[in-house]
Amino acid sequence: MKILSKKIISISIFSILIFAFLGLVVFEVSVNITYNEFLQDITTLLGIIFTWYAIFTGIVIFLENNNSSKTIAWLLILFLVPVVGFIFYILFGQNVRKKKRFERKKNIDFELLSQIAFTQGKILEHIGLFQNDESMVKSRLIKLLLKNSNAPFTVNNNVEVLTNGENTYSSIIKELKGAKHHIHMQYFIIRNDNIGNEIKDILINKAKEGLEVRLIYDSVGCWRLGKKYIQSLKDAGVKVYPFYPVIFPVLSRQLNYRNHRKIIVIDGRVGFLGGINIGDEYLGKNTHLGFWRDTHIKISGEATYSLQNIFLKDWNFVSAELLLDKKYYPKLSYYGEQLIQVTSSGPDSNWESILQAYFTMISTAEKRIWITTPYLVPDESILMALKTAALSGIDVRIIVPDKPDHYLVYWATRSYIEELLVAGVKVYTYKNGFIHSKLLLVDGIGASIGTANLDIRSFSINFEVNAFIYDNEVVKRLENDFLMDIEDSKEIELTEYSKRNIFTKFREALGRLFSPIL
């Protein structure tokens, strides 16, 4: 009812102003005034219309946003560039319509995994499983993800860490070619280039063989993909849908809810997730960024059920096709004994589950917290947790890129470095190209790897997916990769960083100011 009232008031005010404008035009014409006088009156009235509507929009922003940082950012844009800011907020800033649309997605419930998560949570309450672990990280994190995202823990798994694009694509292509029943894929970015066409050809061949092949692509991330690429897949029998199409994808890149997930599920037995999209740039072929450092994982086993669950929910949202057949969750043989939880987050989630998981891992760490992220734009809770951990003597290290792929986010990232250094956090810039891995490693016993960056957009706006792995062997492998990345990085010294010039500080302040709406 409140939403409807806001809409009625908004439409009424705008309508009154428009009718006033039209009335003036008719009056001016009827009294036969000069052209210059007419133009001056029209300009004055347009100014009044935009001023009053901008004021009204500012009030709506103030009342509608619970996030104070985001509210201030939008109000500042509206103040600095009233007309452009007003148009941008109307197109991209209002949450009501988007949240209402995603409400249907939230209500899609795959009862099997939800019931398993509920049952596991009850068992933990009664028998105290994981309570005797050496660290609180595992016990608290497992319980948290069971409750905030219905993410069941699975044990019958084998995880293979895939370092960089070449290893990742090699493994993906091998598994795609070996698919027997179905291939489910969703990506934020797919390029119409060499690797993009190689994977497209495999999907086409598999569809022609009679397999079920489904693909979800983000309409903004893939805005350059081209209709021919998509049509060739459809013509071969691949079912293809965009996620949340928008009218102006170029303008909307940083201002809409996007599906940032990168998921592949093959035959319900093997799954892939991580930081690597589909494109030649992830093979280091971008001349500006150079070598692309990234991390992906291949999961064989029961954790694939959770990936399947996330994909099928998204598939129902984009296609209205509800797939509940047990053939998508086949009985599995023994793969190993690696404890994993796969969780998703987004505008359709009741809780900001990945943000809460990161906060729990950081706040319960006892020895070390090692992080790799391309974008370091934390909210206040994560920032405070990192500084508190470092001040309490925990080894906190963060690797970020040395060069930007998105300039405003790059400068927003740089704005947080000094206060982290003051607290004792060690920050490194990666020198051997561009680093895009999204890793959080804690105490040698827990790891998060997936699509979520350590930024506000991943925590609150985008649709993301992460695997939380509680296996010493896998964590050790990721730690070794992290230490190798440290070797290719330069530590930022506080004494030097504090000497940066005023122009650099201004760019950092500007990036940080607009970071809540990036």
PDB file of N, CA, C and O in Angstrom, residues 24-74:
ATOM      1  N   LEU A  24       0.739  26.531 -20.068  1.00  0.00           N
ATOM      2  CA  LEU A  24       1.503  27.739 -20.371  1.00  0.00           C
ATOM      3  C   LEU A  24       1.757  27.878 -21.864  1.00  0.00           C
ATOM      4  O   LEU A  24       1.680  28.967 -22.435  1.00  0.00           O
ATOM      5  N   VAL A  25       2.067  26.731 -22.503  1.00  0.00           N
ATOM      6  CA  VAL A  25       2.312  26.762 -23.949  1.00  0.00           C
ATOM      7  C   VAL A  25       1.080  27.286 -24.690  1.00  0.00           C
ATOM      8  O   VAL A  25       1.171  28.172 -25.545  1.00  0.00           O
ATOM      9  N   VAL A  26      -0.093  26.753 -24.333  1.00  0.00           N
ATOM     10  CA  VAL A  26      -1.336  27.184 -24.990  1.00  0.00           C
ATOM     11  C   VAL A  26      -1.589  28.661 -24.734  1.00  0.00           C
ATOM     12  O   VAL A  26      -1.949  29.430 -25.631  1.00  0.00           O
ATOM     13  N   PHE A  27      -1.359  29.085 -23.462  1.00  0.00           N
ATOM     14  CA  PHE A  27      -1.599  30.486 -23.119  1.00  0.00           C
ATOM     15  C   PHE A  27      -0.652  31.407 -23.885  1.00  0.00           C
ATOM     16  O   PHE A  27      -1.062  32.441 -24.417  1.00  0.00           O
ATOM     17  N   GLU A  28       0.619  31.043 -23.933  1.00  0.00           N
ATOM     18  CA  GLU A  28       1.614  31.882 -24.601  1.00  0.00           C
ATOM     19  C   GLU A  28       1.273  32.048 -26.082  1.00  0.00           C
ATOM     20  O   GLU A  28       1.410  33.123 -26.665  1.00  0.00           O
ATOM     21  N   VAL A  29       0.837  30.947 -26.699  1.00  0.00           N
ATOM     22  CA  VAL A  29       0.489  31.002 -28.119  1.00  0.00           C
ATOM     23  C   VAL A  29      -0.734  31.895 -28.333  1.00  0.00           C
ATOM     24  O   VAL A  29      -0.821  32.689 -29.278  1.00  0.00           O
ATOM     25  N   SER A  30      -1.719  31.787 -27.401  1.00  0.00           N
ATOM     26  CA  SER A  30      -2.980  32.514 -27.574  1.00  0.00           C
ATOM     27  C   SER A  30      -2.798  34.024 -27.437  1.00  0.00           C
ATOM     28  O   SER A  30      -3.484  34.807 -28.068  1.00  0.00           O
ATOM     29  N   VAL A  31      -1.833  34.446 -26.572  1.00  0.00           N
ATOM     30  CA  VAL A  31      -1.647  35.884 -26.385  1.00  0.00           C
ATOM     31  C   VAL A  31      -0.678  36.481 -27.390  1.00  0.00           C
ATOM     32  O   VAL A  31      -0.399  37.672 -27.364  1.00  0.00           O
ATOM     33  N   ASN A  32      -0.132  35.594 -28.244  1.00  0.00           N
ATOM     34  CA  ASN A  32       0.660  36.057 -29.384  1.00  0.00           C
ATOM     35  C   ASN A  32       1.909  36.845 -28.952  1.00  0.00           C
ATOM     36  O   ASN A  32       2.179  37.937 -29.443  1.00  0.00           O
ATOM     37  N   ILE A  33       2.702  36.282 -27.999  1.00  0.00           N
ATOM     38  CA  ILE A  33       3.933  36.950 -27.560  1.00  0.00           C
ATOM     39  C   ILE A  33       5.064  36.636 -28.524  1.00  0.00           C
ATOM     40  O   ILE A  33       4.952  35.770 -29.383  1.00  0.00           O
ATOM     41  N   THR A  34       6.190  37.322 -28.342  1.00  0.00           N
ATOM     42  CA  THR A  34       7.338  37.111 -29.236  1.00  0.00           C
ATOM     43  C   THR A  34       7.989  35.765 -28.948  1.00  0.00           C
ATOM     44  O   THR A  34       7.824  35.183 -27.862  1.00  0.00           O
ATOM     45  N   TYR A  35       8.796  35.308 -29.916  1.00  0.00           N
ATOM     46  CA  TYR A  35       9.467  34.005 -29.793  1.00  0.00           C
ATOM     47  C   TYR A  35      10.425  33.989 -28.603  1.00  0.00           C
ATOM     48  O   TYR A  35      10.472  33.027 -27.841  1.00  0.00           O
ATOM     49  N   ASN A  36      11.208  35.065 -28.430  1.00  0.00           N
ATOM     50  CA  ASN A  36      12.185  35.120 -27.344  1.00  0.00           C
ATOM     51  C   ASN A  36      11.494  35.094 -25.975  1.00  0.00           C
ATOM     52  O   ASN A  36      11.967  34.444 -25.040  1.00  0.00           O
ATOM     53  N   GLU A  37      10.389  35.814 -25.858  1.00  0.00           N
ATOM     54  CA  GLU A  37       9.633  35.807 -24.603  1.00  0.00           C
ATOM     55  C   GLU A  37       9.067  34.415 -24.323  1.00  0.00           C
ATOM     56  O   GLU A  37       9.084  33.921 -23.190  1.00  0.00           O
ATOM     57  N   PHE A  38       8.555  33.804 -25.389  1.00  0.00           N
ATOM     58  CA  PHE A  38       8.008  32.444 -25.259  1.00  0.00           C
ATOM     59  C   PHE A  38       9.097  31.469 -24.792  1.00  0.00           C
ATOM     60  O   PHE A  38       8.897  30.664 -23.878  1.00  0.00           O
ATOM     61  N   LEU A  39      10.294  31.544 -25.412  1.00  0.00           N
ATOM     62  CA  LEU A  39      11.396  30.656 -25.072  1.00  0.00           C
ATOM     63  C   LEU A  39      11.849  30.874 -23.635  1.00  0.00           C
ATOM     64  O   LEU A  39      12.127  29.921 -22.896  1.00  0.00           O
ATOM     65  N   GLN A  40      11.886  32.115 -23.207  1.00  0.00           N
ATOM     66  CA  GLN A  40      12.296  32.428 -21.837  1.00  0.00           C
ATOM     67  C   GLN A  40      11.305  31.872 -20.822  1.00  0.00           C
ATOM     68  O   GLN A  40      11.691  31.298 -19.801  1.00  0.00           O
ATOM     69  N   ASP A  41      10.020  32.005 -21.097  1.00  0.00           N
ATOM     70  CA  ASP A  41       8.995  31.485 -20.187  1.00  0.00           C
ATOM     71  C   ASP A  41       9.047  29.964 -20.096  1.00  0.00           C
ATOM     72  O   ASP A  41       8.903  29.378 -19.013  1.00  0.00           O
ATOM     73  N   ILE A  42       9.235  29.316 -21.265  1.00  0.00           N
ATOM     74  CA  ILE A  42       9.299  27.850 -21.287  1.00  0.00           C
ATOM     75  C   ILE A  42      10.507  27.366 -20.495  1.00  0.00           C
ATOM     76  O   ILE A  42      10.427  26.409 -19.706  1.00  0.00           O
ATOM     77  N   THR A  43      11.663  28.020 -20.686  1.00  0.00           N
ATOM     78  CA  THR A  43      12.879  27.638 -19.965  1.00  0.00           C
ATOM     79  C   THR A  43      12.684  27.783 -18.462  1.00  0.00           C
ATOM     80  O   THR A  43      13.089  26.919 -17.675  1.00  0.00           O
ATOM     81  N   THR A  44      12.058  28.860 -18.051  1.00  0.00           N
ATOM     82  CA  THR A  44      11.795  29.095 -16.628  1.00  0.00           C
ATOM     83  C   THR A  44      10.904  28.007 -16.042  1.00  0.00           C
ATOM     84  O   THR A  44      11.174  27.470 -14.961  1.00  0.00           O
ATOM     85  N   LEU A  45       9.837  27.668 -16.773  1.00  0.00           N
ATOM     86  CA  LEU A  45       8.909  26.664 -16.269  1.00  0.00           C
ATOM     87  C   LEU A  45       9.561  25.287 -16.209  1.00  0.00           C
ATOM     88  O   LEU A  45       9.355  24.531 -15.252  1.00  0.00           O
ATOM     89  N   LEU A  46      10.358  24.945 -17.222  1.00  0.00           N
ATOM     90  CA  LEU A  46      11.066  23.659 -17.196  1.00  0.00           C
ATOM     91  C   LEU A  46      11.996  23.581 -15.985  1.00  0.00           C
ATOM     92  O   LEU A  46      12.115  22.537 -15.340  1.00  0.00           O
ATOM     93  N   GLY A  47      12.646  24.706 -15.699  1.00  0.00           N
ATOM     94  CA  GLY A  47      13.507  24.744 -14.522  1.00  0.00           C
ATOM     95  C   GLY A  47      12.730  24.498 -13.248  1.00  0.00           C
ATOM     96  O   GLY A  47      13.177  23.770 -12.357  1.00  0.00           O
ATOM     97  N   ILE A  48      11.556  25.101 -13.147  1.00  0.00           N
ATOM     98  CA  ILE A  48      10.706  24.909 -11.967  1.00  0.00           C
ATOM     99  C   ILE A  48      10.259  23.451 -11.855  1.00  0.00           C
ATOM    100  O   ILE A  48      10.275  22.861 -10.770  1.00  0.00           O
ATOM    101  N   ILE A  49       9.851  22.874 -13.006  1.00  0.00           N
ATOM    102  CA  ILE A  49       9.394  21.480 -13.014  1.00  0.00           C
ATOM    103  C   ILE A  49      10.486  20.561 -12.505  1.00  0.00           C
ATOM    104  O   ILE A  49      10.281  19.734 -11.603  1.00  0.00           O
ATOM    105  N   PHE A  50      11.684  20.695 -13.055  1.00  0.00           N
ATOM    106  CA  PHE A  50      12.773  19.807 -12.653  1.00  0.00           C
ATOM    107  C   PHE A  50      13.208  20.067 -11.216  1.00  0.00           C
ATOM    108  O   PHE A  50      13.578  19.137 -10.495  1.00  0.00           O
ATOM    109  N   THR A  51      13.164  21.320 -10.778  1.00  0.00           N
ATOM    110  CA  THR A  51      13.539  21.636  -9.396  1.00  0.00           C
ATOM    111  C   THR A  51      12.599  20.960  -8.406  1.00  0.00           C
ATOM    112  O   THR A  51      13.049  20.291  -7.461  1.00  0.00           O
ATOM    113  N   TRP A  52      11.288  21.118  -8.628  1.00  0.00           N
ATOM    114  CA  TRP A  52      10.320  20.511  -7.722  1.00  0.00           C
ATOM    115  C   TRP A  52      10.352  18.991  -7.778  1.00  0.00           C
ATOM    116  O   TRP A  52      10.250  18.323  -6.749  1.00  0.00           O
ATOM    117  N   TYR A  53      10.505  18.461  -8.974  1.00  0.00           N
ATOM    118  CA  TYR A  53      10.533  16.998  -9.062  1.00  0.00           C
ATOM    119  C   TYR A  53      11.833  16.436  -8.486  1.00  0.00           C
ATOM    120  O   TYR A  53      11.856  15.355  -7.913  1.00  0.00           O
ATOM    121  N   ALA A  54      12.925  17.198  -8.636  1.00  0.00           N
ATOM    122  CA  ALA A  54      14.187  16.779  -8.030  1.00  0.00           C
ATOM    123  C   ALA A  54      14.072  16.777  -6.505  1.00  0.00           C
ATOM    124  O   ALA A  54      14.579  15.877  -5.829  1.00  0.00           O
ATOM    125  N   ILE A  55      13.397  17.806  -5.960  1.00  0.00           N
ATOM    126  CA  ILE A  55      13.177  17.860  -4.512  1.00  0.00           C
ATOM    127  C   ILE A  55      12.355  16.656  -4.057  1.00  0.00           C
ATOM    128  O   ILE A  55      12.673  15.984  -3.067  1.00  0.00           O
ATOM    129  N   PHE A  56      11.283  16.380  -4.819  1.00  0.00           N
ATOM    130  CA  PHE A  56      10.445  15.228  -4.477  1.00  0.00           C
ATOM    131  C   PHE A  56      11.244  13.922  -4.557  1.00  0.00           C
ATOM    132  O   PHE A  56      11.140  13.054  -3.689  1.00  0.00           O
ATOM    133  N   THR A  57      12.059  13.784  -5.625  1.00  0.00           N
ATOM    134  CA  THR A  57      12.884  12.587  -5.782  1.00  0.00           C
ATOM    135  C   THR A  57      13.862  12.448  -4.626  1.00  0.00           C
ATOM    136  O   THR A  57      14.096  11.357  -4.108  1.00  0.00           O
ATOM    137  N   GLY A  58      14.445  13.585  -4.199  1.00  0.00           N
ATOM    138  CA  GLY A  58      15.349  13.559  -3.058  1.00  0.00           C
ATOM    139  C   GLY A  58      14.673  13.053  -1.800  1.00  0.00           C
ATOM    140  O   GLY A  58      15.255  12.282  -1.034  1.00  0.00           O
ATOM    141  N   ILE A  59      13.423  13.462  -1.584  1.00  0.00           N
ATOM    142  CA  ILE A  59      12.663  12.987  -0.423  1.00  0.00           C
ATOM    143  C   ILE A  59      12.423  11.490  -0.509  1.00  0.00           C
ATOM    144  O   ILE A  59      12.562  10.757   0.475  1.00  0.00           O
ATOM    145  N   VAL A  60      12.085  11.019  -1.720  1.00  0.00           N
ATOM    146  CA  VAL A  60      11.861   9.584  -1.920  1.00  0.00           C
ATOM    147  C   VAL A  60      13.133   8.792  -1.638  1.00  0.00           C
ATOM    148  O   VAL A  60      13.112   7.757  -0.975  1.00  0.00           O
ATOM    149  N   ILE A  61      14.286   9.289  -2.154  1.00  0.00           N
ATOM    150  CA  ILE A  61      15.569   8.628  -1.907  1.00  0.00           C
ATOM    151  C   ILE A  61      15.824   8.554  -0.407  1.00  0.00           C
ATOM    152  O   ILE A  61      16.235   7.518   0.122  1.00  0.00           O
ATOM    153  N   PHE A  62      15.574   9.660   0.270  1.00  0.00           N
ATOM    154  CA  PHE A  62      15.825   9.727   1.708  1.00  0.00           C
ATOM    155  C   PHE A  62      14.974   8.711   2.476  1.00  0.00           C
ATOM    156  O   PHE A  62      15.442   8.045   3.398  1.00  0.00           O
ATOM    157  N   LEU A  63      13.714   8.558   2.073  1.00  0.00           N
ATOM    158  CA  LEU A  63      12.800   7.660   2.776  1.00  0.00           C
ATOM    159  C   LEU A  63      12.972   6.204   2.366  1.00  0.00           C
ATOM    160  O   LEU A  63      12.722   5.297   3.150  1.00  0.00           O
ATOM    161  N   GLU A  64      13.413   5.976   1.111  1.00  0.00           N
ATOM    162  CA  GLU A  64      13.410   4.628   0.555  1.00  0.00           C
ATOM    163  C   GLU A  64      14.655   3.831   0.890  1.00  0.00           C
ATOM    164  O   GLU A  64      14.625   2.617   1.008  1.00  0.00           O
ATOM    165  N   ASN A  65      15.815   4.500   1.059  1.00  0.00           N
ATOM    166  CA  ASN A  65      17.071   3.796   1.255  1.00  0.00           C
ATOM    167  C   ASN A  65      17.418   3.663   2.729  1.00  0.00           C
ATOM    168  O   ASN A  65      17.516   4.664   3.444  1.00  0.00           O
ATOM    169  N   ASN A  66      17.639   2.410   3.171  1.00  0.00           N
ATOM    170  CA  ASN A  66      18.082   2.155   4.531  1.00  0.00           C
ATOM    171  C   ASN A  66      19.585   2.354   4.672  1.00  0.00           C
ATOM    172  O   ASN A  66      20.099   2.531   5.764  1.00  0.00           O
ATOM    173  N   ASN A  67      20.309   2.303   3.548  1.00  0.00           N
ATOM    174  CA  ASN A  67      21.750   2.439   3.549  1.00  0.00           C
ATOM    175  C   ASN A  67      22.115   3.919   3.476  1.00  0.00           C
ATOM    176  O   ASN A  67      21.903   4.570   2.457  1.00  0.00           O
ATOM    177  N   SER A  68      22.675   4.449   4.551  1.00  0.00           N
ATOM    178  CA  SER A  68      22.953   5.884   4.608  1.00  0.00           C
ATOM    179  C   SER A  68      23.997   6.307   3.590  1.00  0.00           C
ATOM    180  O   SER A  68      23.902   7.394   3.005  1.00  0.00           O
ATOM    181  N   SER A  69      25.007   5.463   3.351  1.00  0.00           N
ATOM    182  CA  SER A  69      26.044   5.794   2.374  1.00  0.00           C
ATOM    183  C   SER A  69      25.443   5.916   0.978  1.00  0.00           C
ATOM    184  O   SER A  69      25.771   6.830   0.216  1.00  0.00           O
ATOM    185  N   LYS A  70      24.572   4.990   0.642  1.00  0.00           N
ATOM    186  CA  LYS A  70      23.938   5.017  -0.673  1.00  0.00           C
ATOM    187  C   LYS A  70      23.019   6.235  -0.801  1.00  0.00           C
ATOM    188  O   LYS A  70      22.951   6.882  -1.845  1.00  0.00           O
ATOM    189  N   THR A  71      22.311   6.554   0.270  1.00  0.00           N
ATOM    190  CA  THR A  71      21.421   7.713   0.262  1.00  0.00           C
ATOM    191  C   THR A  71      22.203   9.002  -0.010  1.00  0.00           C
ATOM    192  O   THR A  71      21.832   9.814  -0.856  1.00  0.00           O
ATOM    193  N   ILE A  72      23.317   9.171   0.705  1.00  0.00           N
ATOM    194  CA  ILE A  72      24.142  10.374   0.539  1.00  0.00           C
ATOM    195  C   ILE A  72      24.692  10.451  -0.882  1.00  0.00           C
ATOM    196  O   ILE A  72      24.711  11.523  -1.501  1.00  0.00           O
ATOM    197  N   ALA A  73      25.140   9.303  -1.427  1.00  0.00           N
ATOM    198  CA  ALA A  73      25.697   9.294  -2.781  1.00  0.00           C
ATOM    199  C   ALA A  73      24.662   9.728  -3.812  1.00  0.00           C
ATOM    200  O   ALA A  73      24.939  10.555  -4.687  1.00  0.00           O
ATOM    201  N   TRP A  74      23.451   9.183  -3.717  1.00  0.00           N
ATOM    202  CA  TRP A  74      22.403   9.555  -4.677  1.00  0.00           C
ATOM    203  C   TRP A  74      21.997  11.027  -4.515  1.00  0.00           C
ATOM    204  O   TRP A  74      21.777  11.738  -5.506  1.00  0.00           O
TER     205      TRP A  74
END
